[in-house]
Amino acid sequence: MSKTNSTFGRNLDLKAKAAGGAYLVDVPSKSTSMKRSTVANGLRKSTGSSLTADLSMSGKLNKSATELASIEAEYIKNLQQQIYFLELESGYLREQARKATDMHPQMTAEAEKMLAKLREMQSAMDKMDVELKRKDSSIGVHTNEKRKLEELLQLEKDGRQRDKRLLTEELVTLKKEKDRLEREVTRKDEQVAEAKTELDSSALALKNADTKITTLRAQLEQRIEQHNLTQLALEEKRSELLSVEAQLRDTEERYVASTVTIQDKLTQDLRDEIRLLHQKVKESELAAEKDRFLRDKISDDMANLVQENAALSQNKLEIAKQLEREKELRDSTSHRHSQTLQEVTTLKEKLQENDFLREQLRQEQDKSRQYLEQLTNQESTSKTVELSFNTAKSRMVELEGMRSATESENAQLRKDKTLLVDHVADLQRKMEDKDREVLDLRSNISDLEARLRNVDLQKSLELTQQSQRWEEFSRLADSMKNLSQTMMTQTSAASNSPRLTMPQQY
């Protein structure tokens, strides 16, 4: 029985090794080998429990001598059945070991292919590392350029804001100056209008004064002419008076010489004539007085006219001075107006320059916007590169995981298959030489997955067959267990009757 158990254990070891080899070919076979190991352990435990039950039953058979032979026969038969089943299992395990041995070249080829693919993946990973480093350096260069452009853009913005603020302040100052100049021009225009009105009134007054002076001059000339005529008449009257006085003296002399009669008559006549002459003299004196009065009046009028003429001349001078001042004011106003126009022209030029600067600012803003768009595109490109970099990193992690899994499988292969240690070391060297060819594995993943699916299908078929066989073994074990229970029941029933003493040897 111990020999049977050792044989069963060796068969289980061969079975486990075969299962380990299958695991090196395909990962899902590990669970299948574990399942077979579990079923084998269960069968061994059931066999051990049945043997224990048989031993206990043999102890009880010491009390029964009549049934000992039949029980021994049943027990031997049971052992023979177990040995037969174990031999069947040993043959099956030998067949599985032979199949596993036959599968070693195929496993080696599969391992070489997998190592070649892993080398390709490693090469692709190295290329991706180089590409990622290049992309990192490009991203660093673009980042530095972006930072420099942002600094230049910020400086340009600050300069534009400062220029804009200065231009705005200058524009506000110019607007205030323009408003002040417009108010000054309006005030000067009002003053010019008032001066024009006053000048017109002064010109009208001067014209009226000239007309009055002309009239007064005409009157003065008439008075002078009349005075001259009066003087001429007075001279004539004086000459007449002198002639009359001479005649009077002649008449007095004739009177003295004539007779008394004639003298009286003549005296009366002369008295009359003298009275008339005195009357004429009085009239002449009155006329002379009147002429003197008229002369004085004319002199006064002339003095008044001279004063008025002097006043008018003074007014004319003042008006001329005022006209000169108004002319100077007009000249200064026109000069200021020209200065204002020049300032307005300068302001317009500054406004045009401001518009030009605004246009340049808008162009600079457009350029800044284009720079920002370029920076955004570069950022999106950088993000895309970073995304591809992260994807490549994740892919590298996956490939590293796959490589680590492959290395663990290789380690497990080295542990389980001591005969393939040198070959696996060679494969490991080949894998290290071909690690740069990892990228080509992406194109062969679909083929590998198809082959893995085929292998999984084959393994599933084999597992189905093995599960069927193990189900048969389980049914046999259940039948043996039922038989043992039946024997135990019979033994317990037989223990109720008297028994003979059984031999000590079994």
XYZ file of C-alpha atoms in Angstrom:
506
model
C 0.000 0.000 0.000
C 2.824 2.436 0.723
C 4.306 1.458 -2.598
C 1.020 2.268 -4.209
C 0.923 5.642 -2.492
C 4.496 6.440 -3.545
C 3.668 5.479 -7.096
C 0.570 7.607 -6.886
C 2.691 10.514 -5.556
C 5.260 10.138 -8.340
C 2.469 10.088 -10.853
C 1.075 13.215 -9.262
C 4.537 14.846 -9.475
C 4.783 13.931 -13.126
C 1.273 15.232 -13.555
C 2.204 18.492 -11.811
C 5.342 18.833 -13.952
C 3.307 18.227 -17.055
C 0.822 20.780 -15.831
C 3.689 23.188 -15.188
C 4.940 22.684 -18.725
C 1.507 23.344 -20.053
C 1.402 26.478 -17.977
C 4.590 27.654 -19.636
C 2.917 27.253 -22.961
C -0.359 28.844 -21.946
C -1.351 30.645 -18.776
C -4.899 29.204 -18.462
C -3.452 25.631 -18.226
C -2.198 26.490 -14.727
C -5.727 26.543 -13.349
C -6.395 23.239 -15.156
C -3.315 21.599 -13.598
C -4.345 22.960 -10.196
C -7.820 21.500 -10.747
C -6.323 18.120 -11.641
C -4.050 18.307 -8.586
C -7.069 19.109 -6.417
C -9.008 16.152 -7.861
C -5.979 13.877 -7.365
C -5.585 15.056 -3.771
C -9.302 14.442 -3.202
C -8.989 10.939 -4.624
C -5.942 10.279 -2.470
C -7.755 11.574 0.608
C -10.799 9.440 -0.204
C -8.506 6.454 -0.663
C -6.767 7.212 2.632
C -10.103 7.640 4.367
C -11.296 4.369 2.869
C -8.107 2.684 4.013
C -8.605 4.121 7.477
C -12.161 2.885 7.417
C -10.864 -0.500 6.280
C -8.365 -0.563 9.134
C -11.070 0.298 11.621
C -13.199 -2.296 9.997
C -10.379 -4.844 10.266
C -10.222 -4.102 13.981
C -13.840 -4.871 14.267
C -13.452 -8.031 12.178
C -11.401 -9.491 15.040
C -14.709 -10.159 16.699
C -16.127 -11.969 13.678
C -14.363 -15.000 12.305
C -17.025 -16.209 9.999
C -17.148 -13.006 7.977
C -13.401 -12.380 8.014
C -12.690 -14.234 4.852
C -15.431 -12.486 2.925
C -14.384 -9.116 4.296
C -10.748 -9.797 3.407
C -11.814 -10.876 -0.028
C -13.854 -7.702 -0.457
C -11.010 -5.636 0.902
C -8.496 -7.281 -1.410
C -10.897 -6.783 -4.263
C -11.238 -3.142 -3.274
C -7.462 -2.806 -3.127
C -7.133 -4.448 -6.486
C -9.656 -2.004 -7.887
C -7.721 0.865 -6.363
C -4.467 -0.499 -7.762
C -6.142 -0.862 -11.126
C -7.387 2.692 -10.989
C -3.984 3.905 -9.871
C -2.338 2.060 -12.723
C -4.825 3.653 -15.094
C -4.026 7.035 -13.609
C -0.292 6.279 -13.806
C -0.651 5.367 -17.471
C -2.614 8.509 -18.105
C -0.003 10.566 -16.292
C 2.787 8.857 -18.234
C 0.924 9.685 -21.415
C 0.585 13.299 -20.262
C 4.306 13.402 -19.354
C 5.165 11.969 -22.774
C 2.946 14.583 -24.414
C 4.572 17.294 -22.315
C 8.019 15.990 -23.345
C 6.929 15.967 -26.976
C 5.617 19.513 -26.567
C 9.015 20.851 -25.374
C 10.279 21.748 -28.904
C 6.979 23.453 -29.628
C 7.210 25.243 -26.298
C 10.776 26.256 -27.145
C 9.697 27.591 -30.519
C 6.825 29.465 -28.893
C 9.197 30.848 -26.267
C 11.660 31.919 -28.981
C 8.880 33.638 -30.893
C 7.673 35.309 -27.731
C 11.207 36.391 -26.863
C 11.696 37.710 -30.388
C 8.498 39.682 -30.053
C 9.597 40.881 -26.637
C 12.899 42.016 -28.146
C 10.985 43.829 -30.855
C 8.845 45.409 -28.150
C 11.988 46.384 -26.221
C 13.475 47.934 -29.386
C 10.247 49.816 -29.960
C 10.326 50.918 -26.322
C 13.893 52.194 -26.768
C 12.886 54.029 -29.924
C 9.913 55.447 -28.092
C 12.235 56.496 -25.241
C 14.509 58.280 -27.732
C 11.483 59.845 -29.415
C 10.072 60.872 -26.041
C 13.402 62.418 -25.058
C 13.475 64.269 -28.363
C 9.889 65.374 -27.822
C 10.780 66.421 -24.248
C 13.677 68.509 -25.551
C 11.405 69.961 -28.257
C 8.759 70.669 -25.627
C 11.414 72.353 -23.467
C 12.553 74.484 -26.424
C 8.952 75.359 -27.271
C 8.278 76.108 -23.605
C 11.294 78.450 -23.446
C 10.211 80.123 -26.687
C 6.687 80.390 -25.326
C 7.966 81.947 -22.097
C 10.148 84.385 -24.042
C 7.258 85.263 -26.332
C 4.995 85.724 -23.316
C 7.601 88.005 -21.703
C 8.004 89.987 -24.935
C 4.239 90.120 -25.305
C 3.861 91.307 -21.713
C 6.545 93.960 -22.248
C 4.865 95.012 -25.481
C 1.506 95.136 -23.714
C 2.987 97.207 -20.888
C 4.614 99.569 -23.395
C 1.401 99.832 -25.367
C -0.609 100.436 -22.209
C 1.871 103.114 -21.106
C 1.846 104.754 -24.550
C -1.912 104.482 -24.645
C -2.189 106.077 -21.202
C 0.201 108.890 -22.188
C -1.617 109.436 -25.482
C -4.946 109.420 -23.661
C -3.673 111.978 -21.154
C -2.202 114.073 -23.974
C -5.454 113.750 -25.902
C -7.444 114.870 -22.854
C -5.029 117.792 -22.377
C -5.306 118.719 -26.045
C -9.088 118.492 -25.867
C -9.079 120.771 -22.831
C -6.699 123.160 -24.606
C -8.900 122.991 -27.693
C -11.998 123.798 -25.623
C -10.133 126.645 -23.931
C -8.939 127.970 -27.283
C -12.436 127.656 -28.718
C -13.792 129.615 -25.771
C -11.005 132.185 -26.211
C -11.724 132.393 -29.951
C -15.425 132.798 -29.222
C -14.656 135.523 -26.699
C -12.275 137.222 -29.121
C -14.882 136.951 -31.876
C -17.378 138.606 -29.557
C -14.828 141.302 -28.757
C -14.118 141.757 -32.474
C -17.845 141.984 -33.147
C -18.200 144.537 -30.371
C -15.154 146.419 -31.698
C -16.620 146.302 -35.205
C -19.922 147.624 -33.864
C -18.127 150.341 -31.921
C -15.964 151.066 -34.956
C -19.030 151.374 -37.130
C -20.659 153.674 -34.586
C -17.409 155.666 -34.308
C -17.168 155.855 -38.102
C -20.774 157.009 -38.234
C -20.106 159.605 -35.512
C -16.956 160.680 -37.357
C -18.922 160.982 -40.560
C -21.567 163.012 -38.751
C -18.827 165.154 -37.196
C -17.243 165.667 -40.630
C -20.633 166.637 -42.015
C -21.194 169.000 -39.113
C -17.689 170.448 -39.519
C -18.354 170.949 -43.218
C -21.659 172.641 -42.410
C -20.034 174.804 -39.758
C -17.224 175.648 -42.154
C -19.781 176.661 -44.776
C -21.632 178.767 -42.196
C -18.328 180.244 -41.032
C -17.382 181.118 -44.579
C -20.818 182.661 -45.069
C -20.425 184.630 -41.825
C -16.910 185.684 -42.814
C -18.162 186.747 -46.226
C -21.081 188.573 -44.603
C -18.675 190.139 -42.116
C -16.431 191.230 -44.944
C -19.444 192.698 -46.729
C -20.481 194.417 -43.475
C -16.963 195.798 -43.025
C -17.040 197.017 -46.625
C -20.435 198.633 -45.982
C -19.110 200.134 -42.738
C -16.096 201.540 -44.555
C -18.411 202.993 -47.154
C -20.574 204.450 -44.367
C -17.476 205.896 -42.707
C -16.336 207.357 -45.970
C -19.807 208.731 -46.496
C -19.745 210.072 -42.907
C -16.418 211.768 -43.536
C -17.696 213.213 -46.750
C -20.850 214.383 -44.973
C -18.731 215.959 -42.184
C -16.624 217.627 -44.841
C -19.769 218.857 -46.545
C -21.022 219.945 -43.131
C -17.912 221.946 -42.510
C -18.166 223.423 -45.985
C -21.786 224.198 -45.365
C -20.953 225.843 -42.002
C -18.326 227.880 -43.724
C -20.823 228.841 -46.385
C -23.281 229.460 -43.657
C -20.953 231.850 -41.922
C -20.274 233.611 -45.159
C -23.951 233.919 -46.235
C -26.358 236.183 -44.922
C -28.421 235.854 -41.840
C -31.562 234.958 -43.732
C -29.982 232.565 -45.813
C -28.073 231.584 -42.726
C -31.199 230.924 -40.793
C -32.788 229.097 -43.660
C -29.672 227.266 -44.274
C -29.212 226.740 -40.611
C -32.626 225.220 -40.407
C -31.916 223.146 -43.469
C -28.564 222.265 -42.146
C -30.008 221.411 -38.786
C -32.462 219.176 -40.478
C -29.774 217.737 -42.581
C -27.514 217.437 -39.521
C -30.323 215.786 -37.633
C -30.705 213.443 -40.542
C -27.007 212.985 -40.645
C -26.905 212.423 -36.890
C -29.686 209.957 -37.318
C -27.768 208.328 -40.113
C -24.642 208.398 -37.938
C -26.598 206.819 -35.099
C -27.954 204.293 -37.500
C -24.460 203.777 -38.799
C -23.178 203.449 -35.256
C -26.023 201.097 -34.464
C -25.181 199.186 -37.603
C -21.495 199.258 -36.631
C -22.418 198.133 -33.135
C -24.532 195.474 -34.635
C -21.710 194.556 -36.949
C -19.322 194.550 -34.003
C -21.767 192.354 -32.100
C -22.063 190.106 -35.109
C -18.301 190.114 -35.410
C -17.939 189.196 -31.761
C -20.595 186.563 -32.168
C -18.855 185.270 -35.265
C -15.576 185.323 -33.343
C -17.216 183.401 -30.517
C -18.749 181.033 -33.035
C -15.390 180.647 -34.681
C -13.781 180.039 -31.294
C -16.487 177.503 -30.513
C -16.032 175.995 -33.935
C -12.293 175.899 -33.388
C -12.832 174.235 -30.002
C -15.315 171.839 -31.519
C -12.915 171.245 -34.361
C -10.132 170.644 -31.834
C -12.432 168.337 -29.855
C -13.412 166.591 -33.056
C -9.757 166.362 -34.012
C -9.049 164.930 -30.576
C -11.949 162.536 -31.008
C -10.654 161.720 -34.453
C -7.215 161.044 -33.008
C -8.747 158.955 -30.248
C -10.877 157.142 -32.804
C -7.771 156.667 -34.962
C -5.931 155.362 -31.907
C -8.897 153.146 -31.074
C -8.943 152.003 -34.685
C -5.231 151.342 -34.395
C -5.834 149.426 -31.173
C -8.715 147.598 -32.786
C -6.486 146.879 -35.769
C -3.797 145.617 -33.419
C -6.482 143.653 -31.541
C -7.741 142.326 -34.865
C -4.188 141.466 -35.856
C -3.564 139.790 -32.495
C -6.931 138.067 -32.776
C -6.146 136.909 -36.298
C -2.690 135.876 -35.071
C -4.244 133.998 -32.182
C -6.817 132.596 -34.549
C -4.029 131.482 -36.856
C -2.214 130.052 -33.828
C -5.452 128.357 -32.807
C -5.863 127.021 -36.332
C -2.258 125.891 -36.249
C -2.834 124.262 -32.856
C -6.027 122.671 -34.186
C -4.041 121.476 -37.209
C -1.358 120.165 -34.860
C -4.089 118.554 -32.776
C -5.543 116.988 -35.915
C -2.092 115.753 -36.850
C -1.671 114.372 -33.331
C -5.119 112.784 -33.592
C -4.107 111.279 -36.927
C -0.881 110.128 -35.320
C -2.953 108.760 -32.443
C -5.173 106.953 -34.950
C -2.034 105.666 -36.653
C -0.688 104.543 -33.276
C -4.047 102.945 -32.519
C -3.858 101.170 -35.861
C -0.346 100.040 -35.016
C -1.607 98.994 -31.580
C -4.414 97.048 -33.243
C -1.915 95.445 -35.598
C 0.312 94.625 -32.637
C -2.723 93.209 -30.842
C -3.484 91.126 -33.932
C 0.122 89.982 -33.958
C -0.125 89.253 -30.230
C -3.356 87.364 -30.875
C -1.606 85.417 -33.634
C 1.283 84.759 -31.254
C -1.232 83.588 -28.654
C -2.886 81.352 -31.241
C 0.523 79.984 -32.170
C 1.257 79.473 -28.482
C -2.129 77.774 -28.089
C -1.362 75.557 -31.064
C 2.038 74.830 -29.603
C 0.389 74.096 -26.256
C -2.104 71.783 -27.965
C 0.803 70.176 -29.826
C 2.663 69.901 -26.537
C -0.436 68.431 -24.925
C -0.755 65.996 -27.824
C 2.903 65.105 -27.442
C 2.413 64.767 -23.687
C -0.655 62.613 -24.298
C 1.275 60.436 -26.727
C 4.118 60.444 -24.217
C 1.760 59.335 -21.439
C 0.221 56.763 -23.779
C 3.676 55.538 -24.671
C 4.557 55.463 -20.987
C 1.420 53.486 -20.184
C 2.228 51.238 -23.114
C 5.752 50.929 -21.764
C 4.322 50.056 -18.371
C 2.117 47.452 -20.002
C 5.066 46.167 -21.983
C 7.144 46.183 -18.823
C 4.359 44.259 -17.125
C 4.240 41.851 -20.031
C 8.012 41.589 -19.963
C 7.988 41.048 -16.210
C 5.270 38.443 -16.675
C 7.352 36.860 -19.404
C 10.412 36.992 -17.185
C 8.427 35.422 -14.350
C 7.218 32.769 -16.753
C 10.806 32.270 -17.868
C 11.874 32.031 -14.243
C 9.103 29.539 -13.614
C 10.211 27.717 -16.766
C 13.787 27.626 -15.492
C 12.555 26.340 -12.142
C 10.216 23.697 -13.581
C 12.355 22.622 -16.539
C 15.943 22.113 -15.435
C 16.758 20.544 -18.783
C 15.999 23.814 -20.572
C 18.117 26.074 -18.350
C 20.890 26.598 -20.896
C 18.412 27.017 -23.690
C 16.377 29.489 -21.645
C 19.589 31.409 -20.831
C 20.311 31.553 -24.550
C 16.764 32.731 -25.117
C 17.259 35.327 -22.400
C 20.386 36.600 -24.163
C 18.469 36.661 -27.416
C 15.676 38.491 -25.629
C 18.164 41.086 -24.356
C 19.563 41.439 -27.895
C 16.095 41.742 -29.442
C 14.508 44.003 -26.826
C 14.609 46.920 -29.280
C 12.114 45.152 -31.575
C 9.167 45.538 -29.215
C 7.266 47.915 -31.520
C 6.706 45.182 -34.137
C 4.795 43.203 -31.540
C 1.837 45.598 -31.954
C 1.294 44.392 -35.518
C 1.598 40.744 -34.422
C -0.639 41.043 -31.360
C -3.750 40.138 -33.334
C -2.039 37.010 -34.758
C -0.771 36.108 -31.325
C -4.236 36.612 -29.845
C -5.730 34.412 -32.589
C -3.161 31.746 -31.869
C -3.778 32.130 -28.154
C -7.488 31.710 -28.793
C -6.729 28.548 -30.789
C -4.479 27.292 -28.006
C -7.169 28.195 -25.462
C -9.673 26.249 -27.558
C -7.347 23.262 -27.665
C -6.696 23.584 -23.953
C -10.412 23.862 -23.293
C -10.961 20.677 -25.319
C -8.176 18.939 -23.408
C -9.571 20.242 -20.143
C -12.998 18.990 -21.153
C -11.556 15.551 -21.855
C -9.550 15.629 -18.633
C -12.598 16.797 -16.695
C -14.579 13.946 -18.185
C -11.846 11.513 -17.159
C -11.686 13.012 -13.707
C -15.438 12.777 -13.463
C -15.100 9.081 -14.262
C -12.423 8.797 -11.554
C -14.742 10.691 -9.204
C -17.573 8.318 -9.972
C -15.265 5.355 -9.336
C -14.143 6.951 -6.077
C -17.769 7.536 -5.114
C -18.573 3.907 -5.888
C -15.596 2.816 -3.783
C -16.756 5.091 -1.015
C -20.255 3.655 -1.237
C -18.775 0.162 -1.163
C -16.742 1.071 1.902
C -19.828 2.491 3.576
C -21.726 -0.699 2.725
C -18.921 -2.774 4.167
C -18.902 -0.604 7.270
C -22.655 -1.051 7.582
C -22.279 -4.802 7.246
C -19.471 -4.744 9.771
C -21.522 -2.735 12.228
C -24.403 -5.174 11.733
C -22.110 -8.109 12.233
C -20.634 -6.582 15.379
C -23.946 -7.026 17.128
C -23.576 -10.900 16.972
C -20.892 -12.832 18.895
C -17.502 -12.895 17.143
C -14.559 -15.215 17.202
C -11.138 -14.014 18.029
C -9.414 -12.788 14.839
C -5.751 -13.449 14.019
C -3.340 -10.665 14.845
C -1.823 -10.553 11.381
C -3.625 -8.844 8.568
